[in-house]
Structures are given as C-alpha cells and as structure tokens.
C-alpha cells in the first residue's frame, strides 16, 4: 500500500465519521507514522489542526490482538497509563487492514529511549510493571487458554519470531546477499535450535507461566511526559500467561552494560523475584539475537514502504553488523 493513498483513505473516512471520533470534519490531515520496529500495523497521526488522534490499523493476522486491547482499554487507561480509546474501526477503510483503533494522541511526549535522564520515569515504569504482572483482575478479563510453562512463553515470543524471520530472510535472499553470507544464514537456524534447547533445559523456565505482561515494554513504547510522568503504549501483545522476565528484559536491556546495572537488577529482583531474574540472562541473549536476525526481517519488510525504505534498511543493516560480532563474542559460535 502506497503511504499517501492510505493517508487519503483515512482522511476520507475521518471526515465521514467526524462526530464519532470527535474531530472537525474539515481540514483533516492524516500523516503516516514510521515504526522502526516493523511494518505489520499501520499507524497514522490524524488532526483537524486543533485535535490530534492516533489511528492504528491491523492486518488480519493482528486484528485479534487489537480487539483484545479494545476490550480492556478503559481498565488499562485507568490503571496502567495507557492511551484512552476513542473509537474502534470494524471495517476495512484501507485495503488489507480490516480492523483498527483510534486513540487520544499523547502530546509533548518523548520515548524513554530518547530521554536524557530516564531514571525517575524508569523507576515508575518498573513499579507499574510489577503491579501489572500480578493483576488477577486484569488476567480474568483476558481470554482463557491452556496453562503453559515459561519455556513455552519464551518460544512463543522469540523462537517462533526467529523462525518466521528466517523463512522471510531465505525467501528474500538476494536483498541481503552483499552483507549476509549463506553460512551466516545457516548459522541462524542452528543457533535458534540451540537457544530453544537451552531454555527447555533450564529449571526456571519449566515453571507455569501466569504473569500478566505487556510483552513489548521497550524504550519506544514508554513515553515520558513532564518531569517524572510516563505513558505506556502499544498493548497489542498483552497476555495473562506470560513471563515478567520478558517485560524486564526489553525495558532494561539498554542498561545491562551501564555502571548502574546492579541497581536496576536489584529493582527487578524486588519486583519479580529470584526466578524471574534468573530467566533474564536468556532473555537478554534472545534480545541480542533479535538485533542479529529480526532486523534483517525488518530490512526485507522495508521494501513494502518505499518512502522509508532507504533509511529503514540503512539502520537495520547497521544494527545487524554491530550486533552479530557482539553475539558471537559473548555466546560463541556453537
């Protein structure tokens, strides 16, 4: 889908549904929001020059996740600093995106990853995450499923992603040939298998997974507001059968080599307990492998968005070339 065409379609829909989304029907402008973490969902900033809204459209494979978010959106906004839902879009207003949500736009906010002094906000986010992880009321509002182990939660989050990424990488081999060798791609498959077996053999991962988790609590999904305030966005992957260690791993990953790391590790220990902290190391390993493999899938997917392709591929290539030797140095070649 060409970005400007999608913007025009959303502008036309917004004008026709102005009352429902509480926006003026005239002078509506839609602007694509580039997401460096992937191109699955379509995010748009919508404004009538006075009010601003955030529109998020999902392809069929991700629509159920957005529907789940809509079902608990009021609770998340009240208790977990999530954006307030304005309207649900239950039809295809852009081809290929059958469902979407319209949220309030969070003004004057900066991603935690770009905040100069994030410590105060980060402490608040960790306290909020600790509350989320044991929220029985919220767990009861989410779809019920069979009990699974932490190992299965890890595999659902990382191993399945890496496997899908590898399929996409192999299918678009020519795009990567000038900086990714055939031997490296073979190594990807071997390392995914090694990581899976290591998790399955680690006692802390054999416990039942029953934590309520955001599942993507990275520095771009936490927005700092004011001195110590924050908002948490992108609740698509919310789960009542997850691993608190997953949330802490993506949130704290940028600090693992910082001198302050022992302090943050102790905060995670206090919030989640020793078992979760033991699982952190393998989540950190997966996070680094994500910067080796998943960014190559992002490189391939960037072909779908010509307006941002060059910049997205430049960044993905740089992350891969930086992270791959790091991973080999830390975890060996097998």
XYZ file of C-alpha atoms in Angstrom:
334
model
C 0.000 0.000 0.000
C 1.376 3.373 -1.079
C 1.536 5.592 2.006
C -0.061 8.709 0.554
C -3.004 6.684 -0.799
C -3.567 5.173 2.662
C -3.436 8.654 4.195
C -6.106 9.912 1.770
C -8.367 6.953 2.527
C -8.107 7.610 6.254
C -8.773 11.316 5.749
C -11.942 10.482 3.811
C -13.092 8.045 6.481
C -12.359 10.547 9.271
C -14.319 13.279 7.524
C -17.324 10.969 7.149
C -17.076 9.829 10.785
C -16.019 13.122 12.392
C -18.721 13.055 15.059
C -17.862 9.526 16.156
C -14.171 10.338 16.637
C -14.820 13.855 17.956
C -12.904 15.745 15.325
C -13.800 18.582 12.960
C -14.939 17.351 9.505
C -12.872 19.900 7.580
C -9.125 20.391 7.111
C -8.406 16.856 8.262
C -4.846 15.688 7.666
C -3.516 12.138 8.069
C 0.240 11.536 8.414
C 1.930 8.137 8.353
C 3.944 7.321 11.490
C 7.105 5.407 10.666
C 7.688 2.492 13.056
C 11.336 1.377 13.005
C 10.393 -1.859 14.750
C 8.374 -3.280 11.872
C 5.716 -2.646 9.274
C 2.898 -5.021 10.308
C 0.404 -2.497 11.661
C -0.339 0.830 10.012
C -0.061 3.859 12.313
C -1.388 7.274 11.355
C -1.485 10.682 13.058
C -4.836 12.379 12.406
C -5.566 16.066 13.023
C -8.084 18.797 12.227
C -5.451 21.381 13.290
C -6.940 21.549 16.789
C -7.424 17.944 17.896
C -4.901 15.180 17.262
C -5.612 11.451 17.296
C -3.623 8.272 16.736
C -5.061 5.692 14.344
C -3.738 2.133 14.403
C -4.887 -0.325 11.724
C -4.125 -4.052 11.829
C -3.830 -6.673 9.066
C -5.898 -9.864 9.505
C -3.090 -11.654 11.377
C -3.002 -8.959 14.071
C -6.652 -7.888 14.265
C -7.471 -10.168 17.213
C -4.725 -8.510 19.253
C -6.194 -5.075 18.692
C -9.688 -6.360 19.547
C -8.349 -7.720 22.828
C -6.772 -4.351 23.590
C -10.067 -2.600 22.871
C -11.850 -4.899 25.318
C -9.646 -3.860 28.244
C -8.670 -0.357 27.083
C -10.619 1.509 29.774
C -9.000 -0.554 32.522
C -5.522 -0.078 31.056
C -6.029 3.671 30.739
C -7.201 3.924 34.346
C -4.567 1.713 35.958
C -1.582 1.493 33.616
C -1.090 4.878 31.930
C -2.321 3.583 28.562
C -3.803 5.976 25.968
C -7.593 6.335 26.024
C -9.569 4.638 23.270
C -11.748 6.990 21.238
C -13.249 4.679 18.616
C -12.989 1.170 17.135
C -12.932 0.745 13.338
C -14.643 -2.538 12.498
C -14.354 -2.424 8.727
C -11.679 -2.175 6.064
C -11.075 1.519 5.396
C -7.640 0.751 3.898
C -7.251 -2.450 1.819
C -5.623 -5.196 3.836
C -6.467 -3.710 7.250
C -9.868 -4.993 8.452
C -9.746 -3.603 11.996
C -8.374 -0.564 13.760
C -8.463 1.642 16.828
C -8.452 5.400 17.295
C -6.721 6.695 20.427
C -6.058 10.022 22.022
C -2.737 11.428 20.825
C -0.218 11.830 23.636
C 1.104 15.367 23.405
C 4.580 16.624 24.363
C 5.921 13.138 24.954
C 9.389 11.695 24.353
C 10.196 7.977 24.005
C 12.054 6.689 27.047
C 14.813 5.524 24.682
C 15.454 9.168 23.737
C 15.062 10.718 27.200
C 18.259 12.274 28.518
C 17.703 11.351 32.189
C 15.218 8.461 32.243
C 15.939 7.161 35.743
C 12.941 8.659 37.585
C 10.452 7.614 34.914
C 12.048 4.179 34.618
C 11.607 3.559 38.331
C 7.927 4.407 37.984
C 7.553 2.123 34.970
C 9.128 -0.773 36.862
C 6.758 -0.238 39.795
C 3.824 -0.177 37.368
C 5.071 -3.318 35.630
C 5.362 -5.133 38.960
C 1.715 -4.280 39.683
C 0.678 -5.398 36.188
C 2.418 -8.763 36.463
C 0.246 -9.879 39.396
C -3.049 -8.192 38.418
C -5.566 -11.029 38.857
C -8.495 -8.825 37.872
C -6.947 -7.978 34.516
C -5.952 -11.606 33.976
C -9.608 -12.533 34.391
C -10.599 -10.036 31.690
C -8.297 -11.658 29.122
C -9.095 -14.746 27.013
C -8.543 -18.022 28.833
C -6.078 -20.521 27.421
C -4.365 -23.726 28.460
C -1.656 -23.370 31.080
C 1.814 -23.139 29.605
C 5.339 -23.017 31.011
C 7.747 -20.104 30.916
C 9.693 -22.088 28.305
C 6.600 -22.185 26.086
C 6.040 -18.471 26.621
C 9.644 -17.819 25.593
C 9.257 -19.989 22.496
C 6.026 -18.239 21.517
C 7.695 -14.857 21.814
C 11.189 -15.428 20.430
C 11.648 -18.848 18.824
C 8.531 -18.523 16.676
C 9.551 -14.984 15.686
C 13.083 -16.045 14.755
C 11.737 -18.984 12.757
C 9.338 -16.754 10.828
C 12.114 -14.200 10.317
C 14.394 -16.885 8.935
C 11.733 -18.014 6.466
C 11.397 -14.423 5.244
C 15.164 -13.959 5.042
C 15.581 -17.114 2.979
C 12.706 -16.091 0.729
C 14.327 -12.697 0.019
C 17.914 -13.922 -0.056
C 19.034 -11.604 -2.881
C 18.210 -8.437 -0.919
C 20.769 -9.358 1.744
C 23.472 -11.036 -0.298
C 26.004 -8.182 -0.173
C 26.338 -8.314 3.634
C 24.857 -11.648 4.860
C 26.546 -14.876 3.775
C 24.936 -18.267 3.184
C 26.996 -19.602 6.097
C 25.560 -16.926 8.379
C 22.003 -17.818 7.407
C 22.722 -21.493 8.121
C 24.125 -20.462 11.498
C 20.868 -18.607 12.268
C 18.906 -21.853 12.077
C 21.438 -23.717 14.194
C 21.526 -21.008 16.855
C 17.728 -20.804 17.070
C 17.733 -24.544 17.786
C 20.453 -24.196 20.414
C 18.603 -21.406 22.176
C 15.366 -23.414 22.192
C 17.082 -26.427 23.767
C 18.881 -24.310 26.368
C 15.588 -22.771 27.506
C 13.905 -26.175 27.681
C 16.691 -27.492 29.891
C 16.740 -24.539 32.311
C 14.744 -25.305 35.513
C 13.493 -21.735 35.975
C 11.744 -21.958 32.605
C 9.807 -25.125 33.497
C 7.505 -23.329 35.937
C 3.924 -22.402 34.903
C 3.645 -19.002 33.191
C 0.872 -16.909 34.750
C 2.203 -13.348 34.729
C 0.163 -10.563 33.136
C 2.639 -8.939 30.755
C 2.776 -6.095 28.255
C 5.237 -8.209 26.217
C 6.823 -5.290 24.328
C 7.805 -2.865 27.088
C 10.717 -1.339 25.221
C 12.010 2.213 25.314
C 9.896 3.271 22.327
C 6.651 2.073 23.906
C 7.172 4.109 27.079
C 6.681 7.841 26.571
C 7.976 10.283 29.163
C 5.809 13.309 29.946
C 6.883 16.201 32.151
C 9.420 15.671 34.918
C 8.670 12.117 36.078
C 5.464 11.200 34.253
C 5.091 8.497 31.630
C 2.568 6.748 29.391
C 2.725 3.161 28.121
C 1.564 2.494 24.557
C 1.192 -0.466 22.148
C -0.665 -3.033 24.259
C -1.216 -5.359 21.273
C 0.736 -8.230 22.824
C -0.830 -8.115 26.306
C -1.030 -11.613 27.784
C -2.260 -13.186 31.001
C 0.054 -16.167 30.551
C 3.412 -14.532 30.083
C 6.730 -14.002 31.808
C 7.566 -10.938 33.875
C 11.187 -11.518 32.867
C 10.231 -10.690 29.275
C 8.982 -7.234 30.274
C 12.018 -6.510 32.416
C 14.407 -7.756 29.738
C 13.256 -5.403 26.963
C 12.834 -2.496 29.374
C 16.258 -2.887 30.999
C 18.241 -4.141 28.006
C 19.865 -0.718 27.291
C 21.256 -0.638 30.860
C 22.886 -4.056 31.006
C 26.354 -2.626 30.291
C 25.826 0.577 32.270
C 27.594 1.042 35.639
C 24.147 1.410 37.225
C 23.070 -2.075 36.132
C 23.390 -3.712 39.614
C 20.882 -1.172 40.942
C 18.340 -1.965 38.242
C 18.898 -5.688 38.658
C 18.064 -5.324 42.353
C 14.890 -3.418 41.452
C 13.876 -6.250 39.122
C 14.651 -8.756 41.879
C 12.444 -6.859 44.310
C 9.610 -6.597 41.796
C 9.663 -10.044 40.209
C 11.655 -12.390 42.441
C 14.759 -14.520 42.006
C 13.308 -16.960 39.453
C 12.427 -14.178 37.005
C 15.850 -12.595 37.391
C 17.460 -15.973 36.684
C 15.498 -16.125 33.417
C 16.652 -12.629 32.472
C 20.012 -13.784 31.117
C 18.454 -15.978 28.451
C 16.015 -13.203 27.583
C 18.973 -10.845 27.175
C 20.603 -13.424 24.909
C 17.420 -13.557 22.835
C 17.236 -9.774 22.766
C 20.735 -9.575 21.299
C 19.889 -12.313 18.798
C 16.817 -10.253 17.883
C 19.212 -7.483 16.851
C 21.021 -10.017 14.667
C 18.084 -11.776 12.964
C 14.869 -9.777 13.360
C 16.417 -6.594 11.978
C 17.103 -8.455 8.750
C 13.408 -9.281 8.530
C 12.757 -5.555 9.045
C 15.228 -4.873 6.211
C 13.188 -7.126 3.929
C 9.820 -5.703 5.046
C 11.033 -2.150 4.392
C 10.652 -2.932 0.680
C 6.910 -2.501 1.266
C 7.269 1.164 2.275
C 9.332 2.915 -0.431
C 9.109 6.284 1.320
C 11.113 4.949 4.281
C 12.944 2.047 2.672
C 16.405 3.584 2.387
C 16.574 4.855 5.971
C 14.996 1.713 7.465
C 17.377 -0.570 5.588
C 20.392 1.545 6.487
C 19.537 1.300 10.194
C 18.706 -2.413 10.044
C 21.974 -3.205 8.305
C 23.974 -1.157 10.848
C 22.289 -2.869 13.813
C 22.914 -6.319 12.357
C 26.581 -5.665 11.563
C 27.135 -4.253 15.060
C 25.230 -6.972 16.952
C 26.360 -10.117 15.145
C 30.022 -9.985 16.236
C 28.857 -8.975 19.727
C 26.688 -12.068 19.915
C 29.462 -14.355 18.687
C 31.902 -12.887 21.199
C 29.500 -13.363 24.112
C 27.846 -16.672 23.258
C 30.340 -18.340 20.903
C 29.821 -19.864 17.508
C 28.193 -23.034 18.748
